[in-house]
Amino acid sequence: MGMEIIDFKATKCKHCYKCVRYCEVKAIQVKDERAVIMSDKCILCGHCLKICPQSAKTLRSDLDMVKGFIREGMRVVVSIAPAYMGLLKYKTIGQVRGALMRLGFEDVRETSEGAAFVTAEYAKLLKEHRMDNIITTCCPSVNDLIEIYYPQLVPYMAPVVSPMIAHGKLLKEELGRNVKVVFLGPCIAKKKESRDPRHDTYIDAVLNFNDINKWLEEEDIVIEDCEDQPFTAFDPRVNRLYPVTNGVVNSVLATEEESDGYRKFYVHGVANCIDLCKSMSRGEIKGCFIEMNMCSGGCIKGPTVNDEFISRFKVKLDMEETIGREPAEASRMQPVWENVNFGKRFEDHAPKDPQPTEDQIREILRMTNKLKPEDELNCGACGYPTCREKAIAVFQHKAEVSMCIPFMHEKAESMSNLVMETSPNIVLIVGDDMRILEYSDVGEKYFGKTRSEALQMYLYELIDPVNFQWVFDTHQNIHGKRVNYPEYKLSTLQNIVYIEKENAVLATFIDITREEELAQEEYEKKLETIDLAQKIIHKQMMVAQEIAGLLGETTAETKTTLTKLCHSLLEDGADAGYAGGEEDRDIPNVQLGSGAVPLSGVMTPGNLGGGAGAGSTSPGSATSGTMSGTTSGTPSGTPAAADARNASEAGVSSGAAPKEKASKGYVHIGSAAPSGKKTGYVHLSSSDLKKPGGSGGR
């Protein structure tokens, strides 16, 4: 229930434990380093709301719900606590009522009306004198304190509802059960009280004065400018003093008709109320009527009241001066008692927390290095007054071991020292004046300075501080920068980081001297390899050029020799063919080319010269094997072309001799001789020859 009333923003909590320290009943649990309100143990004093430096705790408001009641056309009545007289600015009381009526409320009534009936009930108890002690039950936070933490005092609690509940009952009885009653006051514990199953149907919403001021501002309503609309119900008179200290006692004294025999006094403030409960638990107090109020100074200093603008002393003086000491009119109240019951039965709500044994407590203390009683500092930094109480809270899962500030500080120091002593890297922390604040032990290996010596030096006495100064000036970090220190024969990879909160610079140097040396050696090997490759390439080029020259010369000589051989063969064959003939005929000058392909392994004119044609059939040739007389790449009008045409006409062929005589003579050079002839013969056959069908000689 408490968690529903107080919103807690875990993201804002900085685990300072201030709320734990100031919570008198330790109803705040620390879980995962964040404070959590334990609803079954919270008494809703609201102190944690006021002291939280991070504003991590906020009060949940019913304002939107109340606005919804009015928008939906419901009948809504305000029960305004008498603290308004010291907390709102007005000229007349009626202006307060007029301003609230303008917000849409059906009526505005004073909670003091209910207080008058509560006072009358107290007077009855005093007159009956049946109770050893009587504790007032107007403050719901006090009621929770006793029911949860001091249940043995429940018999001393006056069995009477608070003025808020009493007024809610009165309004529901007078106006009907369907009317919505909204309580307006400075107390947050009233929210929990309104939801108490013992009387949860009488108050429908609870607002504080901050809520109502916000709403008035939204509607541009100024109380001092509003119409004076006086309260119409009976005058509660002295009962308006309830919100100030000793207000209940004064109301009772003004109401009762004769002395009751009880000693009367008041107690206010959480710590004072707890002290009183402890004293009563020990049986030290008897025959007393005690007004207890959880807020120091009374309700006028509730948790939602801004301390900057409200002086409780001035408000108390003003209210006591303004409010008379006359009791409420009994004649106006008498008819109500017949229909409304103002009694309440209080109960034992003490949580059943497990209790550790002595051995378990000692074991928890050992977890924070508290081995002997003198190790228990009892500093209270964790929020608990003693180390033993904190150990019990750890056992009950209300606290964490890490909440011990001295232990964590000692642990952090030991860890820091461990890093400085064992880190293989150089670690430096430097102040803005370049004084060395921290220096790892490994630095002695590289810079020749011990840690104690380095801590007495400035950075520029050790190394060049230019990179550190740049980080200080720009607040920008340096990561992975290679820096060499030739004087120390040291190469480093540096990370330099600015620490804003400390206005210092943290640096780590990684020794990469060996890596740099290996990299240099590897680079030199690569250069040597490249140089060797260049030399080999140059030598290969020289060899290739020499081989190319030799091949060129050999090819030229081969071409010349083969050309001469072909011409010689042609000339020899022609001379032998015409020896027995009647008529001589010149053998055509056949142009030899390199493009022809030898047939049957025998050199022919077509593959010896440059640009001889290949095997297309020419006019006048007997077979498709007749060699074309057109030379590739040679113009037809040149002498070489003419020679080629003559060769075609003469029937120079690389194919086999035809079986039948052609109409035109030809010269056959080939691997296949005519029928009955041997390979290598020059075969002549032409109608122009004088010996038709004759064959040439060998």
XYZ file of C-alpha atoms in Angstrom, residues 340-663:
324
model
C -23.231 7.148 13.442
C -20.669 4.928 15.167
C -17.295 6.625 15.700
C -15.570 3.616 17.241
C -12.579 1.743 15.771
C -10.812 -1.436 16.803
C -7.030 -1.332 16.483
C -4.997 -4.479 15.844
C -1.562 -6.060 15.958
C 0.012 -5.669 12.498
C 3.577 -6.503 13.488
C 5.494 -8.244 10.668
C 6.932 -11.657 11.455
C 10.543 -11.044 10.460
C 12.967 -13.945 11.044
C 15.606 -13.323 13.685
C 19.203 -14.521 13.183
C 21.239 -16.426 15.730
C 24.420 -14.987 17.185
C 26.513 -17.217 14.918
C 24.633 -15.973 11.868
C 25.189 -12.365 12.913
C 28.922 -13.002 13.372
C 29.116 -14.678 9.965
C 27.518 -11.658 8.282
C 29.875 -9.324 10.140
C 32.847 -11.396 8.948
C 31.736 -10.759 5.364
C 32.699 -7.107 5.911
C 35.966 -7.936 7.732
C 34.489 -7.268 11.167
C 36.191 -10.075 13.026
C 36.384 -8.444 16.452
C 34.069 -6.078 18.368
C 36.546 -3.234 17.847
C 36.142 -3.706 14.079
C 32.492 -2.681 14.402
C 32.725 1.054 13.754
C 28.980 1.732 14.172
C 29.411 4.775 11.917
C 25.816 4.687 10.677
C 26.813 5.469 7.065
C 24.790 2.479 5.853
C 21.655 3.897 7.478
C 21.636 1.597 10.483
C 22.855 2.868 13.869
C 25.062 -0.157 14.590
C 26.862 -2.824 12.604
C 24.865 -5.519 14.379
C 21.538 -3.965 13.387
C 22.750 -3.776 9.824
C 23.800 -7.443 9.961
C 20.306 -8.351 11.162
C 18.841 -6.320 8.281
C 21.064 -8.240 5.844
C 19.759 -11.499 7.284
C 16.177 -10.254 6.814
C 16.949 -9.183 3.204
C 16.376 -5.520 4.030
C 19.982 -4.503 3.428
C 23.004 -5.597 1.400
C 26.524 -6.388 2.533
C 27.906 -3.785 0.123
C 26.132 -0.994 2.040
C 29.049 -0.877 4.503
C 30.854 2.262 3.317
C 34.146 1.769 5.250
C 34.368 -1.823 4.005
C 33.739 -0.827 0.394
C 36.247 2.020 0.685
C 38.845 -0.360 2.058
C 38.029 -2.863 -0.665
C 38.317 -0.223 -3.380
C 41.670 0.905 -2.018
C 42.980 -2.647 -1.914
C 41.761 -3.255 -5.455
C 43.367 -0.010 -6.593
C 46.622 -0.956 -4.929
C 46.395 -4.416 -6.461
C 46.042 -2.899 -9.920
C 48.961 -0.553 -9.340
C 51.116 -3.354 -8.000
C 50.328 -6.086 -10.525
C 49.418 -4.337 -13.777
C 51.902 -5.166 -16.570
C 51.156 -1.767 -18.082
C 52.318 1.631 -16.912
C 49.457 3.456 -15.168
C 49.639 7.182 -14.454
C 47.190 9.650 -12.923
C 48.166 13.286 -13.308
C 46.601 16.411 -11.797
C 45.927 19.624 -13.709
C 49.208 21.026 -12.370
C 50.988 18.024 -13.934
C 51.847 16.547 -10.560
C 51.859 12.747 -10.598
C 49.043 11.492 -8.361
C 49.350 7.764 -9.060
C 52.091 5.649 -10.568
C 52.112 1.871 -11.023
C 55.014 -0.156 -9.696
C 55.978 -1.418 -13.163
C 56.998 2.136 -14.057
C 60.266 1.637 -12.212
C 61.251 -0.971 -14.818
C 60.907 1.540 -17.665
C 61.604 4.957 -16.150
C 63.905 4.009 -13.295
C 61.712 5.721 -10.671
C 60.038 3.968 -7.760
C 56.397 4.716 -6.923
C 57.322 6.804 -3.893
C 59.819 8.805 -5.966
C 57.387 9.348 -8.841
C 54.649 10.621 -6.516
C 56.973 13.481 -5.553
C 57.581 14.507 -9.179
C 55.884 16.462 -11.921
C 55.178 14.680 -15.185
C 57.519 16.895 -17.217
C 60.385 15.699 -15.011
C 59.712 12.180 -16.254
C 58.431 12.422 -19.851
C 57.162 14.969 -22.363
C 53.687 16.049 -21.098
C 52.421 17.473 -24.413
C 49.736 14.790 -24.919
C 48.530 15.126 -21.331
C 48.284 18.892 -21.657
C 46.245 18.535 -24.860
C 43.758 16.270 -23.074
C 43.482 18.773 -20.212
C 42.923 21.665 -22.615
C 40.384 19.968 -24.897
C 38.790 17.405 -22.546
C 39.087 14.960 -25.434
C 40.558 11.507 -24.947
C 43.444 9.873 -26.792
C 43.194 6.191 -27.687
C 45.840 3.923 -29.224
C 48.498 6.557 -29.929
C 52.054 5.310 -30.536
C 54.647 7.338 -28.641
C 58.379 6.597 -28.528
C 60.799 7.573 -25.786
C 64.287 7.132 -27.288
C 65.940 8.202 -24.043
C 64.366 5.177 -22.346
C 64.574 2.946 -25.460
C 60.836 2.520 -25.067
C 57.946 2.405 -27.550
C 54.419 2.679 -26.132
C 50.782 2.483 -27.158
C 48.991 5.117 -25.054
C 45.421 5.701 -23.873
C 44.944 9.044 -22.107
C 41.520 9.819 -20.612
C 40.177 12.956 -18.918
C 38.406 12.390 -15.562
C 35.958 15.266 -15.222
C 34.951 14.831 -11.581
C 38.556 14.726 -10.400
C 39.889 17.180 -13.000
C 42.674 14.697 -13.615
C 44.016 12.561 -16.438
C 44.365 8.779 -16.350
C 46.900 7.221 -18.724
C 47.909 3.664 -19.506
C 51.100 2.902 -21.458
C 51.425 -0.501 -23.133
C 55.017 -1.533 -23.883
C 55.267 -2.332 -27.611
C 59.051 -1.984 -27.921
C 59.595 -5.640 -28.895
C 56.706 -5.537 -31.362
C 58.172 -2.445 -32.995
C 61.581 -4.116 -33.306
C 60.030 -7.219 -34.872
C 58.031 -5.063 -37.255
C 61.193 -3.201 -38.303
C 63.031 -6.471 -38.902
C 60.120 -7.775 -40.951
C 60.079 -4.572 -42.994
C 63.789 -4.817 -43.753
C 63.343 -8.447 -44.859
C 60.612 -7.359 -47.245
C 62.869 -4.676 -48.719
C 65.625 -7.247 -49.277
C 63.151 -9.617 -50.947
C 61.874 -6.865 -53.223
C 65.431 -5.898 -54.225
C 66.299 -9.528 -55.019
C 63.147 -9.918 -57.104
C 64.022 -6.770 -59.079
C 67.477 -8.143 -59.842
C 66.051 -11.477 -61.032
C 63.516 -9.693 -63.232
C 66.284 -7.566 -64.789
C 68.459 -10.619 -65.449
C 65.552 -12.536 -66.986
C 64.814 -9.609 -69.288
C 68.428 -9.562 -70.441
C 68.373 -13.319 -71.132
C 65.051 -12.990 -72.966
C 66.482 -10.236 -75.149
C 69.543 -12.340 -76.018
C 67.380 -15.384 -76.819
C 65.080 -13.245 -78.965
C 68.070 -11.931 -80.913
C 69.419 -15.431 -81.528
C 65.976 -16.729 -82.542
C 65.595 -13.850 -84.978
C 68.912 -14.522 -86.626
C 68.246 -18.292 -86.821
C 64.773 -17.764 -88.226
C 66.063 -15.425 -90.906
C 68.798 -17.853 -91.923
C 66.298 -20.740 -91.988
C 63.905 -18.782 -94.146
C 66.634 -17.881 -96.622
C 67.924 -21.440 -96.827
C 64.496 -23.027 -97.283
C 63.521 -20.464 -99.892
C 66.599 -21.248 -101.900
C 65.898 -24.984 -101.545
C 62.380 -24.645 -102.907
C 63.498 -22.632 -105.879
C 66.196 -25.153 -106.542
C 63.712 -28.034 -106.471
C 61.350 -26.259 -108.835
C 64.054 -25.408 -111.258
C 65.488 -28.950 -111.239
C 62.087 -30.535 -111.788
C 61.198 -28.223 -114.673
C 64.416 -28.907 -116.509
C 63.971 -32.674 -116.259
C 60.310 -32.524 -117.444
C 61.064 -30.852 -120.730
C 64.104 -32.915 -121.780
C 62.319 -35.196 -124.305
C 59.579 -32.718 -125.379
C 59.028 -31.126 -128.725
C 58.510 -27.724 -127.202
C 59.977 -26.042 -124.160
C 57.802 -24.057 -121.732
C 59.034 -21.835 -118.910
C 58.119 -22.930 -115.412
C 56.232 -20.090 -113.746
C 58.002 -18.212 -110.971
C 56.001 -19.426 -107.968
C 55.820 -16.907 -105.054
C 56.361 -18.807 -101.833
C 54.528 -17.828 -98.645
C 54.670 -18.677 -94.964
C 50.933 -19.196 -94.618
C 50.727 -22.498 -96.505
C 50.628 -25.714 -94.584
C 52.850 -28.591 -95.813
C 50.951 -31.625 -97.060
C 52.100 -35.172 -96.226
C 55.288 -33.815 -94.695
C 56.702 -32.540 -98.038
C 57.723 -28.895 -98.434
C 55.622 -27.220 -101.131
C 55.770 -23.810 -102.701
C 52.750 -22.790 -100.704
C 54.448 -23.013 -97.321
C 57.816 -21.569 -98.137
C 57.135 -18.077 -99.372
C 55.385 -15.142 -97.843
C 51.614 -14.940 -98.264
C 50.824 -18.030 -100.406
C 47.170 -18.864 -100.694
C 45.531 -22.021 -99.400
C 43.454 -24.708 -100.944
C 40.559 -22.976 -102.789
C 39.709 -24.351 -106.244
C 40.929 -22.176 -109.170
C 39.406 -22.030 -112.635
C 41.041 -24.597 -114.879
C 42.250 -26.787 -112.051
C 41.297 -30.428 -112.087
C 40.699 -30.905 -108.331
C 39.894 -29.003 -105.206
C 43.474 -29.437 -104.110
C 44.673 -26.875 -106.672
C 46.522 -24.074 -104.893
C 45.124 -20.611 -105.304
C 47.331 -18.211 -107.096
C 46.338 -15.210 -104.953
C 48.806 -14.484 -102.190
C 47.436 -13.296 -98.824
C 48.422 -9.779 -98.065
C 49.845 -9.152 -101.593
C 48.142 -6.757 -104.047
C 46.936 -8.429 -107.201
C 48.764 -5.980 -109.445
C 52.238 -6.691 -108.143
C 54.765 -8.980 -109.839
C 54.388 -11.480 -107.045
C 50.657 -11.594 -107.705
C 51.245 -12.117 -111.393
C 53.589 -14.973 -110.608
C 50.936 -16.499 -108.422
C 48.353 -16.266 -111.219
C 50.775 -17.880 -113.613
C 51.313 -20.686 -111.161
C 47.569 -21.197 -110.977
C 47.245 -21.237 -114.682
C 50.144 -23.698 -114.932
C 48.382 -25.960 -112.442
C 50.904 -25.876 -109.658
C 49.279 -28.232 -107.177
C 50.020 -29.742 -103.765
C 47.420 -32.433 -104.281
C 47.648 -35.856 -105.906
C 47.793 -36.079 -109.706
C 44.399 -36.466 -111.335
C 43.370 -39.780 -112.866
C 42.335 -38.055 -116.057
C 44.174 -35.454 -118.047
C 43.154 -31.891 -117.575
C 42.539 -29.475 -120.341
